[in-house]
Coordinates of C-alpha atoms and ligand atoms in Angstrom, one line a residue:
M29 CA 13.9 -20.1 -9.0
A30 CA 13.7 -16.4 -8.7
H31 CA 15.5 -14.4 -11.4
G32 CA 15.9 -10.8 -12.5
I33 CA 14.3 -9.3 -15.6
S34 CA 15.3 -11.2 -18.7
D35 CA 14.5 -8.5 -21.4
P36 CA 17.2 -5.8 -21.4
E37 CA 14.7 -3.3 -22.7
N38 CA 12.6 -3.8 -19.6
K39 CA 15.7 -3.3 -17.4
K40 CA 16.3 0.2 -18.7
E41 CA 15.5 3.0 -16.2
H42 CA 13.6 6.0 -17.5
F43 CA 13.2 9.4 -16.0
D44 CA 10.5 11.9 -16.8
S45 CA 11.6 15.4 -17.5
A46 CA 10.7 18.0 -14.9
T47 CA 7.8 19.2 -17.2
E48 CA 6.5 15.7 -17.8
L49 CA 6.7 14.9 -14.1
N50 CA 4.8 18.0 -13.1
E51 CA 2.1 17.4 -15.6
K52 CA 1.7 13.8 -14.5
L53 CA 1.7 14.7 -10.8
D54 CA -1.0 17.3 -11.5
L55 CA -3.2 14.7 -13.1
L56 CA -2.6 12.0 -10.5
S57 CA -3.3 14.5 -7.6
Q58 CA -6.5 15.4 -9.3
W59 CA -7.5 11.8 -9.6
I60 CA -6.7 11.3 -5.9
K61 CA -8.8 14.3 -5.0
E62 CA -11.7 12.9 -7.0
S63 CA -11.3 9.3 -5.9
Q64 CA -13.8 7.5 -3.6
H65 CA -11.6 4.4 -3.1
F66 CA -7.9 5.0 -3.6
I67 CA -5.5 2.1 -3.1
V68 CA -1.7 1.8 -3.3
F69 CA 0.2 -1.3 -4.4
T70 CA 3.8 -1.3 -3.3
G71 CA 6.9 -3.2 -4.3
A72 CA 10.5 -3.2 -3.3
G73 CA 11.2 0.2 -5.0
I74 CA 9.4 2.0 -2.2
S75 CA 12.1 0.9 0.3
T76 CA 15.3 1.4 -1.7
S77 CA 15.8 5.0 -0.3
T78 CA 15.8 3.4 3.2
G79 CA 18.9 1.4 2.3
I80 CA 17.1 -1.9 1.5
P81 CA 18.1 -3.2 -2.0
D82 CA 15.4 -4.3 -4.4
F83 CA 15.3 -7.5 -6.5
R84 CA 15.1 -6.4 -10.1
S85 CA 17.1 -3.3 -10.7
G86 CA 19.8 -3.8 -13.4
M87 CA 23.6 -3.9 -13.0
D88 CA 23.8 -0.3 -14.2
T89 CA 21.0 1.1 -12.0
V90 CA 21.1 4.7 -10.7
L91 CA 19.9 3.5 -7.3
K92 CA 22.3 4.1 -4.5
T93 CA 21.5 0.6 -3.2
G94 CA 23.0 -0.9 -6.4
P95 CA 21.7 -3.8 -8.5
G96 CA 18.7 -5.9 -7.4
E97 CA 19.3 -9.1 -5.4
W98 CA 18.1 -11.4 -8.3
E99 CA 20.1 -9.4 -10.8
L100 CA 23.3 -10.0 -8.8
E101 CA 22.5 -13.7 -8.6
D102 CA 21.9 -13.9 -12.4
H103 CA 25.3 -12.2 -12.9
K104 CA 27.0 -14.3 -10.2
A105 CA 28.2 -10.9 -8.9
K106 CA 28.8 -9.6 -5.4
R107 CA 27.4 -6.5 -3.9
L108 CA 29.9 -3.6 -4.0
K109 CA 31.0 -2.0 -0.7
S110 CA 30.0 1.4 -2.1
D111 CA 26.4 0.3 -2.5
A112 CA 24.3 2.2 0.1
V113 CA 22.8 -0.9 1.7
I114 CA 22.1 -1.1 5.4
D115 CA 23.4 -4.2 7.3
D116 CA 20.3 -4.7 9.4
M117 CA 16.8 -4.1 8.0
Q118 CA 15.5 -3.5 11.5
T119 CA 17.4 -0.1 11.5
A120 CA 15.7 1.1 8.3
I121 CA 13.8 4.4 8.8
P122 CA 10.5 4.7 6.8
S123 CA 10.9 6.8 3.6
I124 CA 9.1 9.9 2.5
A125 CA 6.8 7.6 0.5
H126 CA 6.0 5.4 3.5
M127 CA 5.2 8.5 5.6
A128 CA 3.1 10.1 2.8
L129 CA 1.0 6.9 2.8
V130 CA 0.5 7.2 6.6
A131 CA -0.8 10.8 6.1
L132 CA -3.1 9.8 3.3
Q133 CA -4.5 6.9 5.4
N134 CA -5.0 9.2 8.4
Q135 CA -6.9 11.7 6.2
G136 CA -9.2 8.8 5.1
I137 CA -8.2 9.2 1.4
L138 CA -6.2 6.0 1.2
K139 CA -8.3 2.9 1.8
C140 CA -5.7 0.2 1.5
V141 CA -1.9 -0.4 1.0
I142 CA -1.3 -3.8 -0.7
S143 CA 2.4 -4.7 -0.4
Q144 CA 4.7 -7.3 -1.7
N145 CA 7.4 -6.2 0.7
C146 CA 8.2 -8.2 3.8
D147 CA 10.5 -5.5 5.4
G148 CA 7.8 -4.5 7.9
L149 CA 8.2 -0.8 7.0
H150 CA 4.5 -0.1 6.3
L151 CA 3.5 -1.2 9.8
R152 CA 6.6 0.4 11.4
S153 CA 5.8 3.7 9.6
G154 CA 2.5 3.8 11.5
L155 CA -0.1 2.6 9.0
N156 CA -3.1 1.0 10.6
P157 CA -2.9 -2.7 9.8
T158 CA -6.6 -2.9 9.0
G159 CA -5.7 -0.9 5.9
V160 CA -2.7 -2.9 4.9
A161 CA -2.4 -6.3 3.1
E162 CA 1.1 -7.7 3.3
L163 CA 1.0 -10.4 0.6
H164 CA 4.5 -11.7 1.3
G165 CA 4.5 -11.5 5.1
N166 CA 6.3 -9.3 7.5
M167 CA 9.7 -10.1 9.0
N168 CA 8.6 -8.8 12.4
L169 CA 5.5 -10.9 12.5
E170 CA 5.1 -14.6 13.6
T171 CA 1.9 -16.6 13.8
C172 CA 0.9 -19.6 15.8
S173 CA 0.7 -22.8 13.7
K174 CA -2.2 -24.0 15.8
C175 CA -4.5 -21.1 16.7
E176 CA -3.2 -18.5 14.2
A177 CA -2.5 -15.9 17.0
K178 CA -0.2 -13.1 15.8
Y179 CA 2.9 -11.9 17.5
L180 CA 4.9 -8.8 16.5
R181 CA 8.6 -8.7 17.5
D182 CA 11.0 -5.8 17.4
F183 CA 13.5 -8.2 15.8
D184 CA 13.9 -10.3 12.7
T185 CA 11.7 -13.4 13.2
V186 CA 12.7 -15.1 10.0
G187 CA 13.3 -18.8 10.8
T188 CA 14.6 -21.8 9.0
R189 CA 13.3 -23.2 5.7
T190 CA 10.4 -24.8 7.6
H191 CA 9.5 -21.3 9.0
Y192 CA 9.5 -22.5 12.6
T193 CA 11.1 -19.9 14.8
G194 CA 11.7 -22.0 17.9
R195 CA 9.2 -19.9 20.0
R196 CA 5.8 -21.0 21.1
C197 CA 2.3 -19.5 21.5
D198 CA 1.9 -17.6 24.7
K199 CA -1.6 -19.0 25.2
L200 CA -1.4 -21.6 27.9
N201 CA -4.2 -23.7 26.4
C202 CA -2.4 -23.7 23.0
R203 CA 1.4 -23.5 23.2
G204 CA 1.5 -24.1 19.4
R205 CA 4.8 -23.7 17.5
L206 CA 5.2 -20.3 16.0
K207 CA 6.2 -19.7 12.4
D208 CA 7.5 -16.7 10.6
S209 CA 5.1 -15.1 8.2
I210 CA 7.5 -14.9 5.2
I211 CA 6.2 -16.3 1.9
D212 CA 9.0 -18.0 0.0
F213 CA 9.0 -18.7 -3.7
G214 CA 6.4 -21.3 -4.6
E215 CA 4.4 -21.0 -1.4
D216 CA 0.8 -19.9 -1.2
L217 CA 0.1 -16.3 -0.2
P218 CA -1.9 -15.8 3.0
Q219 CA -5.6 -16.1 2.3
D220 CA -6.8 -13.4 4.6
E221 CA -4.3 -10.8 3.2
L222 CA -5.3 -11.9 -0.4
D223 CA -9.0 -11.6 0.4
K224 CA -8.4 -8.1 1.7
A225 CA -6.3 -7.1 -1.4
F226 CA -8.8 -8.4 -3.9
Y227 CA -11.7 -6.8 -2.0
H228 CA -10.0 -3.4 -2.3
A229 CA -9.1 -4.1 -6.0
E230 CA -12.8 -4.6 -6.7
Q231 CA -13.8 -1.4 -4.9
A232 CA -10.9 0.8 -6.1
D233 CA -11.5 3.7 -8.6
L234 CA -7.8 4.5 -8.4
C235 CA -4.7 2.3 -7.9
L236 CA -1.2 3.7 -7.6
V237 CA 1.7 1.3 -8.0
L238 CA 4.9 2.4 -6.3
G239 CA 8.1 0.6 -6.9
N240 CA 8.9 -2.4 -9.1
F241 CA 6.8 -5.4 -8.4
S242 CA 7.2 -9.1 -9.2
S243 CA 4.7 -10.2 -11.7
D244 CA 5.7 -13.8 -12.2
M245 CA 7.7 -14.9 -9.1
F246 CA 4.9 -15.6 -6.6
L247 CA 2.0 -17.4 -8.1
L248 CA -0.8 -17.3 -5.7
K249 CA -3.9 -19.2 -5.0
K250 CA -7.0 -17.3 -4.5
K251 CA -10.6 -18.0 -4.3
T252 CA -12.4 -16.2 -7.1
I253 CA -14.5 -13.4 -5.8
L254 CA -17.9 -15.0 -6.8
G255 CA -17.2 -18.7 -7.0
S256 CA -15.3 -21.1 -4.8
S257 CA -13.0 -22.5 -7.5
L258 CA -9.3 -22.1 -6.8
T259 CA -7.4 -20.3 -9.5
V260 CA -3.7 -19.5 -9.7
T261 CA -2.8 -15.9 -10.5
P262 CA 0.2 -13.6 -10.0
A263 CA 0.0 -10.8 -7.4
S264 CA 0.2 -8.3 -10.3
D265 CA -3.4 -9.3 -11.0
I266 CA -4.4 -7.0 -8.2
P267 CA -3.5 -3.7 -9.9
K268 CA -4.4 -5.3 -13.3
R269 CA -7.9 -6.0 -12.0
V270 CA -8.4 -2.2 -11.3
A271 CA -7.4 -1.5 -15.0
K272 CA -9.7 -4.3 -16.2
R273 CA -12.6 -2.7 -14.4
K274 CA -11.8 0.5 -16.4
Q275 CA -10.7 2.4 -13.3
N276 CA -7.5 4.5 -13.2
L277 CA -4.2 2.6 -12.8
A278 CA -1.1 4.8 -12.3
I279 CA 2.3 3.2 -12.1
G280 CA 5.3 4.9 -10.6
N281 CA 8.5 3.1 -11.4
L282 CA 11.8 3.7 -13.2
Q283 CA 11.6 0.6 -15.3
R284 CA 8.7 -0.3 -17.6
T285 CA 6.5 -2.9 -16.0
P286 CA 4.3 -5.7 -17.5
L287 CA 1.3 -3.4 -16.8
H288 CA 2.7 -0.4 -18.8
K289 CA 0.1 -0.6 -21.5
A290 CA -2.8 -1.3 -19.1
A291 CA -1.9 1.7 -17.0
A292 CA -3.7 5.1 -17.6
L293 CA -0.5 6.8 -16.4
N294 CA 3.1 5.7 -16.2
I295 CA 5.4 7.9 -14.1
H296 CA 9.1 7.4 -14.3
A297 CA 10.4 8.9 -11.1
F298 CA 11.5 7.8 -7.6
S299 CA 8.7 6.8 -5.2
D300 CA 9.8 9.6 -2.8
A301 CA 9.6 12.2 -5.5
I302 CA 6.2 11.0 -6.7
T303 CA 4.7 11.0 -3.2
Q304 CA 6.3 14.3 -2.2
G305 CA 4.9 15.9 -5.4
I306 CA 1.4 14.5 -4.6
M307 CA 1.4 15.7 -1.0
E308 CA 2.5 19.2 -2.1
R309 CA -0.4 19.4 -4.5
L310 CA -2.9 18.0 -2.0
N311 CA -1.5 20.4 0.6
I312 CA -1.1 17.6 3.2
P313 CA 2.1 17.6 5.3
I314 CA 4.3 14.5 5.4
P315 CA 4.7 13.5 9.0
T316 CA 8.1 12.9 10.6
W317 CA 8.6 9.3 11.5
I318 CA 8.8 8.5 15.2
V319 CA 9.1 5.2 17.0
R320 CA 5.7 4.4 18.6
R321 CA 5.3 1.9 21.4
R322 CA 2.3 0.8 23.4
V323 CA 3.1 -0.6 26.9
H324 CA 0.7 -2.4 29.2
I325 CA 1.5 -2.6 32.9
S326 CA -0.6 -4.6 35.3
C327 CA -0.2 -5.2 39.0
Q328 CA -1.8 -8.0 40.9
H329 CA -2.1 -8.2 44.7
N330 CA -0.9 -11.3 46.5
S331 CA -3.9 -12.6 48.4
R332 CA -1.7 -14.0 51.1
N333 CA 0.7 -11.1 51.5
Q334 CA -0.4 -7.5 51.2
N335 CA 3.2 -6.3 50.9
K336 CA 3.7 -8.4 47.8
K337 CA 2.6 -7.7 44.3
Q338 CA 3.1 -9.3 40.9
I339 CA 4.0 -6.8 38.1
I340 CA 3.5 -7.8 34.5
L341 CA 4.9 -5.6 31.6
E342 CA 3.9 -6.3 28.0
G343 CA 4.2 -4.5 24.7
R344 CA 1.2 -4.4 22.3
D345 CA 0.7 -3.3 18.7
P346 CA 0.1 0.5 18.9
N347 CA -2.8 0.1 16.5
N348 CA -4.2 -3.2 17.8
P349 CA -3.9 -4.0 21.5
E350 CA -4.9 -7.6 20.8
I351 CA -1.5 -8.3 19.2
P352 CA 1.4 -8.7 21.6
F353 CA 4.5 -6.9 20.5
T354 CA 7.9 -7.9 22.0
L355 CA 9.5 -4.5 22.6
F356 CA 12.0 -5.1 25.5
E357 CA 15.4 -6.6 25.3
S358 CA 15.3 -6.6 29.1
I359 CA 13.6 -5.0 32.1
Q360 CA 15.3 -4.0 35.3
I361 CA 13.8 -3.2 38.7
I362 CA 15.9 -0.6 40.5
V363 CA 15.6 0.4 44.2
D364 CA 18.0 2.8 45.9
Q365 CA 20.0 3.0 42.6
K366 CA 20.7 -0.8 42.7
V367 CA 19.3 -3.3 40.1
I368 CA 17.5 -5.8 42.4
K369 CA 15.9 -7.8 39.6
E370 CA 16.5 -8.2 35.8
I371 CA 14.6 -10.3 33.2
A372 CA 16.0 -10.6 29.7
H373 CA 13.2 -12.7 28.1
Q374 CA 9.4 -12.9 28.1
P375 CA 7.3 -13.0 30.1
F376 CA 8.4 -9.9 32.0
T377 CA 6.7 -10.8 35.3
F378 CA 8.2 -9.7 38.6
D379 CA 7.2 -10.6 42.2
L380 CA 7.9 -7.5 44.2
V381 CA 7.7 -6.8 47.9
D382 CA 7.4 -3.4 49.5
Y383 CA 10.9 -2.0 49.9
D384 CA 10.3 0.1 53.1
Q385 CA 8.2 2.5 51.0
Q386 CA 11.2 3.3 48.8
P387 CA 10.8 4.6 45.3
I388 CA 10.8 1.8 42.7
T389 CA 12.1 2.3 39.1
I390 CA 11.1 0.0 36.3
R391 CA 13.7 0.4 33.5
L392 CA 12.6 -0.6 30.1
N393 CA 15.5 -1.5 27.9
F394 CA 14.7 -1.6 24.1
F395 CA 16.4 -3.4 21.2
G396 CA 18.0 -0.1 20.2
H397 CA 17.7 -0.3 16.4
Y398 CA 17.3 3.5 16.4
N399 CA 19.6 4.0 19.4
E400 CA 16.6 4.3 21.7
I401 CA 17.7 5.0 25.3
P402 CA 16.1 3.1 28.2
F403 CA 12.9 4.5 29.6
D404 CA 12.4 4.7 33.4
L405 CA 9.0 4.3 35.0
T406 CA 9.4 5.6 38.6
Y407 CA 6.9 5.0 41.4
S408 CA 7.0 6.5 44.9
N409 CA 6.4 3.0 46.4
L410 CA 5.0 -0.4 45.6
T411 CA 1.3 0.6 46.2
S412 CA 1.6 3.5 43.7
I413 CA 2.2 1.1 40.7
P414 CA -1.1 1.1 38.8
N415 CA -3.2 -2.0 38.8
D416 CA -3.8 -1.7 35.1
E417 CA -2.5 0.9 32.7
Q418 CA -1.9 1.3 29.0
F419 CA 0.2 4.1 27.7
Y420 CA 2.2 5.1 24.6
L421 CA 5.9 5.9 24.3
F422 CA 7.0 8.0 21.4
Y423 CA 10.7 8.3 20.4
N424 CA 12.0 10.7 17.9
P425 CA 15.4 9.3 16.8
M426 CA 16.6 12.8 15.9
M427 CA 15.8 14.2 19.4
G428 CA 16.9 11.1 21.4
Q429 CA 14.0 11.4 23.8
W430 CA 11.1 9.3 24.9
R431 CA 7.7 10.8 25.7
K432 CA 5.0 9.1 27.6
T433 CA 1.4 9.8 26.9
T434 CA -2.0 8.0 27.2
N435 CA -3.2 9.7 24.0
K436 CA -2.4 7.6 20.9
D437 CA -2.8 10.6 18.6
D438 CA -0.6 12.9 20.7
L439 CA 2.2 12.3 18.2
P440 CA 4.4 15.4 17.8
V441 CA 7.5 15.2 20.1
Ligands
LIG762 ZN1 -1.6 -20.6 19.6

């Protein structure tokens, strides 16, 4: 059973003075500059500034999100209305710390982010998933129980206790039952993510831990690096491994952690303040977060009727086109200002005939977590719809506008 921190001493929150923090950030930034293989290990604390509560903060925490979930359970207490907690995690906007990690990955400095968070914010922030190991799953990701195909969804996929979501694999030769990817207490962590995490822990010459992490909640099975024997070890063994290899371990957290003594540097400050301080010293700007979507449109001729075409619209992971990404709540086909067809579920496949050469609008309706407005694809007639096109849509929630581009890196809106 999950529980909060038992020792009151370890529940206390500490804050470095401005001078201490400056000195520590100077040192950490120097280590980052000199590093060859920098990794970051994140816990719930990196997401609290987005309005998602953590698990282990005490009843008298300074966090605006209020006490941790397990701490509330231990005290049989209810969350206060005044706690700055968002109702729907899908609406969370990646924090300064999340976006700083994106910039560090883009610069080639940060080799891997290993996370115990399942809020999906690391992928949503724009990190390339090849450099992310999500040890406890991702609430936007489901996988096929038969062929292990991955499916990203722009909605919460978390299913029942059995993890089945009620959806099935798209592959016609599989049709396996899909499961959410969340790891519950007592369950094994995903082997591929663990292998990635331990590979990077073996390579790292610097590991920065951001946010409190659970050291004893999730016991995980891993194959030892050299042998094939199964051992059981907590996830905190990943940063601990870096310290054991006599490489630099830095921990940024308000509370003391079980790795306090093993760490070469303990910084008591918020994750956003730590990352902002690092980026200023490295002189790397922190990018503004925008919604990034990758859309694939294909159009197949009907062999028996030249005036008929089948249009298929799909979302894909912006970083990995192999992974389907459910992006649309519905799609409408509009001719002469009238909705002539509407589909509100996958697959978004339309049989269209030529409407007397009239313009055709394909309206993409999104889930609207960030109040995204619909996006219209307008074609002068049926034949001008491309046979096969992939493009990106970028949406800046502050501007309220979509922008279509074929260049993945053409980010600023
Ligand atoms: Zn499958």
